[in-house]
Amino acid sequence: MRVSIHKQISNPDGFKKQLLSWSQQFREVVFLDSNNYRQDYSSFDCVLAVDAFTAIKTDCHTAFDDLKQYQQTTKDWLFGYLSYDLKNDTEELQSANFDGLQFPDLFFFQPKKLFFLKGNQLEIQYLFLCDDEVEFDFQEITAINNSEIHNISKEIITIEQRISKQKYVEKVTTVLEHIHRGDIYEANFCMEFYAQNATIDPLAKFEKLNAISKPPFAAFFKNNTNFVLCASPERYIRKVGDVVISQPIKGTSRRFKNEKEDNQSKFDLENDIKERAENIMITDLVRNDLSKTAQKGSVKVVELCKIYSFLQVHQMISTIQSKVDLQYSAVDVLKTTFPMGSMTGAPKHSAMTIIEQQEETKRGLYSGAIGYFKPEGDFDFNVVIRSILYDVKSQYLSFSVGSAITSLSNPESEYEECLLKAKAMFEVLQS
């Protein structure tokens, strides 16, 4: 089905920029970049998929069944996303809040052209119908001058906050009342920042966002007029053979330029009772989710509350692993774990119900997942956080942030954590 060609790249970082710039001519683009972040679970440094041969686009109704049929019929590389509102396909829930973006709930495509970079080794995979274009495309890519300046709009972007600080505190107080009543243990409450009549160069903004964050799960997504500029530090779920891992993030602290202050911030996060409680509750939720498709006795916690450092923040991450029972498909694993616990709360159904009541915006692709399936059914997906979502046609721009509310939460502190997470997006959009 595909021709595979290998090449050696002398300047991998420069080639990644050329590759992403070249991709902009296509209607469908997924660019995934690990930013050379050291991690135990990684297949590629960078992946580019462009130009749909086939595609699936649907709302939440029977979305996972449709995706399973598409994946099992195609048996090829598929790239795309799952929006948060697919929760309505897995649970008796609905999404009635305002949606300024109107992205489809689910979108995947089978790319004609694929590029995989690992170190200085490049693998190119083209469908047979266009394999005669490989050398021409490669020459076109390597001829791109990285010093060319992007056409960055001079228009000032006015960013508005959907929920005021006072309203945020009131809403978190309501969530805390649910916790104290015993309705839930934890809820991830989010709020939107947005701009209307916004004109941006998505590629230039992504490159800046990626450069100031350098996260391991960065993604540039394009589907015609829909764009996602994602600087995510979080993996949702990965499957290799029968082994599945999920790596929820719960717990955030600030980075400092002063090494002593930075180390203290990291130490404080590692020993923070509230942050550890958040993480352990979600770790337990993920263990339960994975057990639905796991071989008996195979679910285990590989890392608990480990601190990882990124350019903007320190994060507390746990790693949970299982082995899939052979009776379950790849999409079954996704359906029984989605949405990811780190973006919902526990118990999941009750938390999502309360979240929907308190939030004022439909999450859409925010707190969903971008990733891919391999032909044999293995997959890897991130969590769409620290991301800018933009529609060229409507000129609507959106980014959301959130934090986990537990019984130990202070509404004012949670608000400050949200602003910390929004810092990189503000910096990119207001410069």
Short mmCIF file of C-alpha atoms in Angstrom, two decimals:
data_model
loop_
_atom_site.label_atom_id
_atom_site.label_comp_id
_atom_site.label_asym_id
_atom_site.label_seq_id
_atom_site.Cartn_x
_atom_site.Cartn_y
_atom_site.Cartn_z
CA MET A 1 0.00 0.00 0.00
CA ARG A 2 2.94 2.34 0.75
CA VAL A 3 6.43 2.78 -0.56
CA SER A 4 9.07 3.36 2.14
CA ILE A 5 12.20 5.41 1.48
CA HIS A 6 14.99 6.20 3.96
CA LYS A 7 17.23 9.25 3.99
CA GLN A 8 19.84 10.73 6.31
CA ILE A 9 19.31 14.31 7.49
CA SER A 10 22.32 16.44 8.42
CA ASN A 11 20.36 19.06 10.40
CA PRO A 12 17.25 17.45 11.97
CA ASP A 13 16.03 20.61 13.77
CA GLY A 14 16.31 22.67 10.60
CA PHE A 15 14.62 19.95 8.58
CA LYS A 16 11.65 19.90 10.98
CA LYS A 17 11.08 23.61 10.28
CA GLN A 18 11.34 23.03 6.53
CA LEU A 19 8.92 20.11 6.76
CA LEU A 20 6.31 22.10 8.68
CA SER A 21 6.62 25.08 6.35
CA TRP A 22 6.22 22.83 3.28
CA SER A 23 3.12 21.19 4.78
CA GLN A 24 1.08 24.41 4.75
CA GLN A 25 0.04 23.91 1.11
CA PHE A 26 -2.18 20.97 2.10
CA ARG A 27 -5.75 20.99 3.38
CA GLU A 28 -5.07 18.37 6.09
CA VAL A 29 -1.94 18.49 8.25
CA VAL A 30 -0.83 16.80 11.48
CA PHE A 31 2.67 17.62 12.71
CA LEU A 32 3.81 16.01 15.97
CA ASP A 33 7.03 17.09 17.68
CA SER A 34 8.63 15.66 20.84
CA ASN A 35 11.10 18.57 20.96
CA ASN A 36 13.89 16.11 21.86
CA TYR A 37 12.42 15.81 25.35
CA ARG A 38 13.98 12.84 27.17
CA GLN A 39 11.29 10.26 27.87
CA ASP A 40 10.99 6.49 28.25
CA TYR A 41 8.13 6.03 25.79
CA SER A 42 8.77 7.52 22.37
CA SER A 43 8.71 6.18 18.81
CA PHE A 44 9.69 9.27 16.82
CA ASP A 45 11.21 12.70 17.31
CA CYS A 46 8.84 14.18 14.76
CA VAL A 47 6.01 13.00 12.47
CA LEU A 48 4.28 14.78 9.60
CA ALA A 49 1.11 13.50 7.91
CA VAL A 50 -0.48 15.48 5.05
CA ASP A 51 -3.09 15.28 2.31
CA ALA A 52 -6.09 13.04 3.00
CA PHE A 53 -6.74 10.07 0.74
CA THR A 54 -9.76 9.10 2.88
CA ALA A 55 -11.23 10.71 6.00
CA ILE A 56 -13.92 10.41 8.65
CA LYS A 57 -15.67 13.41 10.21
CA THR A 58 -18.61 13.02 12.59
CA ASP A 59 -20.44 14.32 15.62
CA CYS A 60 -20.49 12.45 18.93
CA HIS A 61 -23.38 10.11 18.03
CA THR A 62 -21.92 6.56 17.59
CA ALA A 63 -18.54 8.21 16.97
CA PHE A 64 -16.41 5.44 18.47
CA ASP A 65 -18.26 2.72 16.54
CA ASP A 66 -17.75 4.69 13.33
CA LEU A 67 -14.07 5.16 14.14
CA LYS A 68 -13.63 1.45 14.88
CA GLN A 69 -15.12 0.52 11.51
CA TYR A 70 -12.97 3.09 9.71
CA GLN A 71 -9.77 1.98 11.47
CA GLN A 72 -10.37 -1.74 10.97
CA THR A 73 -11.38 -1.30 7.32
CA THR A 74 -8.55 1.04 6.37
CA LYS A 75 -5.73 -0.78 8.22
CA ASP A 76 -3.37 2.09 7.48
CA TRP A 77 -1.88 5.08 9.28
CA LEU A 78 -4.64 7.40 10.52
CA PHE A 79 -4.14 10.83 12.07
CA GLY A 80 -6.67 13.06 13.77
CA TYR A 81 -8.43 13.93 16.99
CA LEU A 82 -11.05 13.02 19.57
CA SER A 83 -12.88 16.02 21.05
CA TYR A 84 -13.83 16.13 24.72
CA ASP A 85 -17.52 16.06 23.81
CA LEU A 86 -17.25 12.43 22.68
CA LYS A 87 -18.08 11.90 26.36
CA ASN A 88 -21.66 12.08 25.09
CA ASP A 89 -21.02 8.85 23.17
CA THR A 90 -19.56 7.00 26.16
CA GLU A 91 -21.96 8.26 28.85
CA GLU A 92 -25.53 9.57 29.16
CA LEU A 93 -24.36 13.19 28.92
CA GLN A 94 -24.83 16.24 26.72
CA SER A 95 -22.99 19.43 25.78
CA ALA A 96 -25.20 22.49 25.71
CA ASN A 97 -22.70 25.28 26.39
CA PHE A 98 -21.60 27.97 23.93
CA ASP A 99 -19.29 26.81 21.11
CA GLY A 100 -17.49 29.57 19.25
CA LEU A 101 -15.38 27.23 17.12
CA GLN A 102 -17.81 24.58 15.81
CA PHE A 103 -15.11 21.98 15.08
CA PRO A 104 -16.37 18.46 14.26
CA ASP A 105 -16.43 16.18 17.33
CA LEU A 106 -14.17 13.62 15.64
CA PHE A 107 -11.88 13.85 12.63
CA PHE A 108 -9.32 11.37 11.25
CA PHE A 109 -7.68 11.05 7.87
CA GLN A 110 -5.56 8.55 5.97
CA PRO A 111 -2.60 10.61 4.70
CA LYS A 112 -1.14 10.21 1.24
CA LYS A 113 2.24 11.42 2.47
CA LEU A 114 4.07 10.59 5.72
CA PHE A 115 7.42 11.59 7.22
CA PHE A 116 9.01 10.05 10.34
CA LEU A 117 12.16 11.55 11.86
CA LYS A 118 14.25 9.80 14.53
CA GLY A 119 17.64 11.34 15.22
CA ASN A 120 19.10 12.03 11.78
CA GLN A 121 17.20 9.18 10.13
CA LEU A 122 14.16 10.05 8.01
CA GLU A 123 11.61 7.54 6.74
CA ILE A 124 9.22 8.68 4.02
CA GLN A 125 6.06 6.66 3.35
CA TYR A 126 3.85 7.55 0.38
CA LEU A 127 0.78 5.73 -0.88
CA PHE A 128 1.48 4.00 -4.19
CA LEU A 129 -0.80 6.44 -6.00
CA CYS A 130 1.71 9.28 -5.40
CA ASP A 131 5.03 7.54 -4.77
CA ASP A 132 6.52 9.11 -7.92
CA GLU A 133 6.40 12.48 -6.10
CA VAL A 134 8.79 11.54 -3.27
CA GLU A 135 12.04 12.89 -4.72
CA PHE A 136 10.45 16.07 -6.07
CA ASP A 137 8.84 16.76 -2.67
CA PHE A 138 12.07 16.07 -0.79
CA GLN A 139 13.99 18.50 -2.98
CA GLU A 140 11.25 21.09 -2.49
CA ILE A 141 11.37 20.65 1.30
CA THR A 142 15.16 20.90 1.60
CA ALA A 143 15.21 24.00 -0.64
CA ILE A 144 13.09 26.01 1.83
CA ASN A 145 14.96 28.86 3.48
CA ASN A 146 14.29 28.77 7.22
CA SER A 147 15.27 32.41 7.57
CA GLU A 148 12.23 33.52 5.60
CA ILE A 149 9.95 35.70 7.72
CA HIS A 150 6.36 34.58 8.22
CA ASN A 151 3.58 36.97 7.36
CA ILE A 152 2.66 37.86 10.93
CA SER A 153 -0.42 40.05 11.19
CA LYS A 154 0.12 43.45 12.80
CA GLU A 155 -3.46 43.43 14.02
CA ILE A 156 -3.80 43.67 17.79
CA ILE A 157 -5.61 40.68 19.28
CA THR A 158 -7.96 41.58 22.12
CA ILE A 159 -8.23 38.58 24.41
CA GLU A 160 -11.32 38.37 26.59
CA GLN A 161 -12.02 36.17 29.60
CA ARG A 162 -15.24 34.16 29.50
CA ILE A 163 -15.50 33.89 33.31
CA SER A 164 -14.43 36.81 35.54
CA LYS A 165 -12.29 36.20 38.61
CA GLN A 166 -15.27 36.85 40.91
CA LYS A 167 -17.45 34.44 38.94
CA TYR A 168 -14.64 31.88 38.87
CA VAL A 169 -14.36 31.96 42.66
CA GLU A 170 -18.14 31.57 42.97
CA LYS A 171 -18.19 28.59 40.60
CA VAL A 172 -15.27 26.85 42.33
CA THR A 173 -17.05 27.39 45.65
CA THR A 174 -20.08 25.60 44.15
CA VAL A 175 -17.86 22.71 43.02
CA LEU A 176 -16.42 22.53 46.55
CA GLU A 177 -19.95 22.26 47.95
CA HIS A 178 -20.48 19.19 45.73
CA ILE A 179 -17.22 17.74 47.04
CA HIS A 180 -18.15 18.36 50.68
CA ARG A 181 -21.54 16.73 50.08
CA GLY A 182 -19.80 13.66 48.70
CA ASP A 183 -21.09 13.98 45.12
CA ILE A 184 -17.51 13.90 43.78
CA TYR A 185 -13.93 13.74 45.09
CA GLU A 186 -12.36 15.95 42.43
CA ALA A 187 -13.34 17.96 39.35
CA ASN A 188 -11.25 19.61 36.65
CA PHE A 189 -12.89 22.99 36.17
CA CYS A 190 -11.90 25.01 33.09
CA MET A 191 -12.46 28.49 31.70
CA GLU A 192 -12.03 29.99 28.24
CA PHE A 193 -10.07 32.96 26.96
CA TYR A 194 -11.10 34.05 23.48
CA ALA A 195 -10.78 36.65 20.72
CA GLN A 196 -13.23 37.55 17.98
CA ASN A 197 -12.33 38.96 14.56
CA ALA A 198 -8.82 37.66 15.15
CA THR A 199 -6.30 37.39 12.32
CA ILE A 200 -3.17 35.35 12.99
CA ASP A 201 -0.56 33.36 11.09
CA PRO A 202 -1.16 29.91 12.66
CA LEU A 203 2.24 28.54 11.64
CA ALA A 204 4.18 31.50 13.07
CA LYS A 205 2.21 31.40 16.32
CA PHE A 206 2.72 27.64 16.67
CA GLU A 207 6.46 27.96 16.12
CA LYS A 208 6.67 30.62 18.83
CA LEU A 209 4.48 28.67 21.26
CA ASN A 210 6.51 25.53 20.66
CA ALA A 211 9.81 27.38 21.08
CA ILE A 212 8.93 28.90 24.47
CA SER A 213 7.46 25.64 25.83
CA LYS A 214 9.34 22.78 24.05
CA PRO A 215 6.84 20.16 25.29
CA PRO A 216 7.09 16.44 24.44
CA PHE A 217 3.62 16.27 22.86
CA ALA A 218 3.47 19.36 20.66
CA ALA A 219 1.10 19.23 17.70
CA PHE A 220 0.20 21.45 14.77
CA PHE A 221 -3.18 20.43 13.35
CA LYS A 222 -4.94 21.78 10.28
CA ASN A 223 -8.18 20.71 8.67
CA ASN A 224 -9.03 23.31 6.03
CA THR A 225 -9.91 26.37 8.18
CA ASN A 226 -9.63 24.62 11.57
CA PHE A 227 -6.28 24.97 13.35
CA VAL A 228 -4.88 23.68 16.64
CA LEU A 229 -1.56 24.98 17.95
CA CYS A 230 -0.76 22.59 20.76
CA ALA A 231 2.11 22.76 23.29
CA SER A 232 0.98 19.85 25.44
CA PRO A 233 3.24 18.28 28.07
CA GLU A 234 0.79 15.40 28.62
CA ARG A 235 0.31 12.00 27.02
CA TYR A 236 -3.21 10.61 27.20
CA ILE A 237 -2.57 7.02 26.14
CA ARG A 238 -0.21 4.86 24.09
CA LYS A 239 -0.53 1.28 22.84
CA VAL A 240 2.37 -0.86 21.58
CA GLY A 241 1.45 -4.49 20.96
CA ASP A 242 -0.69 -5.51 23.93
CA VAL A 243 0.90 -2.97 26.32
CA VAL A 244 -0.98 0.25 27.08
CA ILE A 245 0.32 3.18 29.13
CA SER A 246 -1.45 6.33 30.31
CA GLN A 247 0.38 9.27 31.91
CA PRO A 248 -2.00 11.70 33.66
CA ILE A 249 -0.71 15.05 34.88
CA LYS A 250 -2.04 16.42 38.14
CA GLY A 251 0.04 18.98 40.00
CA THR A 252 1.70 22.16 38.74
CA SER A 253 4.29 24.59 40.09
CA ARG A 254 6.10 27.62 38.71
CA ARG A 255 9.59 27.63 37.15
CA PHE A 256 12.16 30.18 38.36
CA LYS A 257 15.31 31.50 36.70
CA ASN A 258 17.11 31.29 40.04
CA GLU A 259 18.23 27.67 40.49
CA LYS A 260 17.69 27.63 44.24
CA GLU A 261 14.15 29.01 43.91
CA ASP A 262 13.43 26.61 41.05
CA ASN A 263 14.60 23.57 43.03
CA GLN A 264 12.51 24.72 45.98
CA SER A 265 9.43 25.01 43.74
CA LYS A 266 10.04 21.48 42.49
CA PHE A 267 10.53 20.17 46.06
CA ASP A 268 7.39 21.91 47.28
CA LEU A 269 5.34 20.36 44.45
CA GLU A 270 6.67 16.88 45.17
CA ASN A 271 5.70 17.18 48.84
CA ASP A 272 2.43 19.11 48.47
CA ILE A 273 -0.32 17.07 50.16
CA LYS A 274 -3.09 18.59 48.02
CA GLU A 275 -1.25 18.04 44.71
CA ARG A 276 -0.36 14.45 45.61
CA ALA A 277 -3.96 13.76 46.60
CA GLU A 278 -5.13 15.10 43.20
CA ASN A 279 -2.67 12.91 41.35
CA ILE A 280 -3.35 9.74 43.32
CA MET A 281 -7.14 10.09 42.87
CA ILE A 282 -6.75 10.38 39.09
CA THR A 283 -4.19 7.57 39.02
CA ASP A 284 -6.77 5.36 40.69
CA LEU A 285 -9.40 6.45 38.15
CA VAL A 286 -7.06 5.61 35.25
CA ARG A 287 -6.30 2.21 36.80
CA ASN A 288 -10.02 1.53 36.86
CA ASP A 289 -10.49 2.71 33.25
CA LEU A 290 -7.63 0.55 31.95
CA SER A 291 -8.95 -2.49 33.83
CA LYS A 292 -12.04 -2.51 31.57
CA THR A 293 -10.00 -3.87 28.63
CA ALA A 294 -7.03 -5.35 30.51
CA GLN A 295 -5.85 -8.90 31.03
CA LYS A 296 -6.61 -9.90 34.62
CA GLY A 297 -4.00 -8.65 37.06
CA SER A 298 -2.04 -6.69 34.44
CA VAL A 299 -2.82 -3.14 35.57
CA LYS A 300 0.04 -1.58 37.53
CA VAL A 301 1.38 1.84 38.48
CA VAL A 302 4.88 2.20 37.02
CA GLU A 303 5.53 5.71 38.40
CA LEU A 304 3.55 7.55 41.06
CA CYS A 305 3.69 11.34 41.47
CA LYS A 306 7.01 11.77 39.67
CA ILE A 307 8.09 15.38 38.99
CA TYR A 308 8.93 16.33 35.40
CA SER A 309 10.29 19.77 34.49
CA PHE A 310 9.32 21.77 31.40
CA LEU A 311 10.34 25.26 30.29
CA GLN A 312 7.22 26.91 31.74
CA VAL A 313 6.29 24.71 34.72
CA HIS A 314 7.09 21.67 36.86
CA GLN A 315 4.43 18.93 36.61
CA MET A 316 3.52 15.87 38.68
CA ILE A 317 2.98 12.84 36.44
CA SER A 318 2.07 9.20 37.10
CA THR A 319 2.44 6.32 34.65
CA ILE A 320 -0.10 3.47 34.64
CA GLN A 321 0.30 0.35 32.50
CA SER A 322 -1.90 -2.56 31.44
CA LYS A 323 -1.94 -5.43 28.96
CA VAL A 324 -4.95 -5.54 26.64
CA ASP A 325 -7.16 -8.60 26.57
CA LEU A 326 -7.21 -9.88 22.98
CA GLN A 327 -11.01 -9.69 22.77
CA TYR A 328 -10.79 -5.85 22.73
CA SER A 329 -9.89 -3.64 19.78
CA ALA A 330 -7.70 -0.54 19.76
CA VAL A 331 -10.75 1.73 19.64
CA ASP A 332 -12.31 -0.18 22.57
CA VAL A 333 -9.34 0.89 24.70
CA LEU A 334 -9.91 4.52 23.74
CA LYS A 335 -13.65 4.40 24.29
CA THR A 336 -13.36 2.91 27.79
CA THR A 337 -10.76 5.45 28.94
CA PHE A 338 -12.08 8.62 27.27
CA PRO A 339 -12.20 11.42 28.26
CA MET A 340 -8.94 11.17 30.18
CA GLY A 341 -9.33 11.32 33.95
CA SER A 342 -6.90 14.20 34.36
CA MET A 343 -9.37 16.48 32.53
CA THR A 344 -12.57 15.24 34.18
CA GLY A 345 -12.36 14.28 37.84
CA ALA A 346 -13.66 11.44 39.98
CA PRO A 347 -16.05 9.73 39.87
CA LYS A 348 -15.91 10.53 36.18
CA HIS A 349 -19.63 10.65 35.27
CA SER A 350 -20.60 12.83 38.24
CA ALA A 351 -17.62 15.12 37.71
CA MET A 352 -18.44 15.62 34.02
CA THR A 353 -22.05 16.41 34.87
CA ILE A 354 -21.03 19.08 37.39
CA ILE A 355 -18.37 20.47 35.07
CA GLU A 356 -20.96 20.93 32.33
CA GLN A 357 -23.21 22.85 34.72
CA GLN A 358 -20.49 25.23 35.90
CA GLU A 359 -18.42 25.82 32.75
CA GLU A 360 -19.76 28.35 30.24
CA THR A 361 -18.09 27.04 27.07
CA LYS A 362 -18.29 23.75 25.24
CA ARG A 363 -14.77 22.32 25.49
CA GLY A 364 -14.68 20.81 22.03
CA LEU A 365 -11.16 19.80 21.10
CA TYR A 366 -9.70 21.38 24.24
CA SER A 367 -9.04 18.51 26.70
CA GLY A 368 -9.58 16.07 23.87
CA ALA A 369 -6.70 14.26 22.15
CA ILE A 370 -4.61 14.47 18.97
CA GLY A 371 -2.65 11.48 17.71
CA TYR A 372 -2.47 8.53 15.35
CA PHE A 373 -3.16 4.87 14.69
CA LYS A 374 -0.58 2.60 13.09
CA PRO A 375 -1.77 0.06 10.49
CA GLU A 376 -1.73 -2.82 13.02
CA GLY A 377 -3.79 -0.83 15.56
CA ASP A 378 -1.13 0.58 17.87
CA PHE A 379 -1.68 4.24 18.75
CA ASP A 380 -0.39 7.28 20.63
CA PHE A 381 -2.44 10.32 21.71
CA ASN A 382 -1.69 13.49 23.65
CA VAL A 383 -4.00 15.61 25.80
CA VAL A 384 -4.98 18.89 24.13
CA ILE A 385 -3.97 21.42 26.78
CA ARG A 386 -1.78 24.55 26.61
CA SER A 387 -3.27 24.99 23.13
CA ILE A 388 -4.64 27.71 20.88
CA LEU A 389 -7.65 26.77 18.73
CA TYR A 390 -8.47 28.94 15.75
CA ASP A 391 -10.88 29.02 12.83
CA VAL A 392 -9.76 31.14 9.88
CA LYS A 393 -13.25 31.48 8.41
CA SER A 394 -15.03 32.75 11.53
CA GLN A 395 -11.85 34.43 12.88
CA TYR A 396 -12.66 33.00 16.30
CA LEU A 397 -9.68 32.18 18.53
CA SER A 398 -9.87 30.27 21.79
CA PHE A 399 -7.70 28.81 24.51
CA SER A 400 -8.80 27.32 27.80
CA VAL A 401 -7.10 26.46 31.07
CA GLY A 402 -8.22 24.58 34.15
CA SER A 403 -7.21 23.07 37.45
CA ALA A 404 -8.28 20.21 39.67
CA ILE A 405 -10.64 21.14 42.49
CA THR A 406 -10.41 18.97 45.61
CA SER A 407 -11.56 19.40 49.20
CA LEU A 408 -8.24 21.13 49.95
CA SER A 409 -8.60 23.67 47.14
CA ASN A 410 -8.52 27.40 47.68
CA PRO A 411 -10.48 29.18 44.90
CA GLU A 412 -8.02 32.09 44.73
CA SER A 413 -5.04 29.71 44.41
CA GLU A 414 -6.80 27.70 41.71
CA TYR A 415 -7.41 30.92 39.78
CA GLU A 416 -3.70 31.79 39.99
CA GLU A 417 -2.80 28.29 38.73
CA CYS A 418 -5.04 28.85 35.70
CA LEU A 419 -3.28 32.14 34.92
CA LEU A 420 0.10 30.39 35.21
CA LYS A 421 -1.01 27.79 32.65
CA ALA A 422 -2.31 30.56 30.35
CA LYS A 423 0.97 32.51 30.47
CA ALA A 424 2.56 31.01 27.35
CA MET A 425 -0.56 31.51 25.20
CA PHE A 426 -0.86 35.16 26.26
CA GLU A 427 2.82 35.71 25.49
CA VAL A 428 2.48 34.24 22.01
CA LEU A 429 -0.73 36.07 21.08
CA GLN A 430 0.20 39.49 22.41
CA SER A 431 3.57 39.77 20.69
#
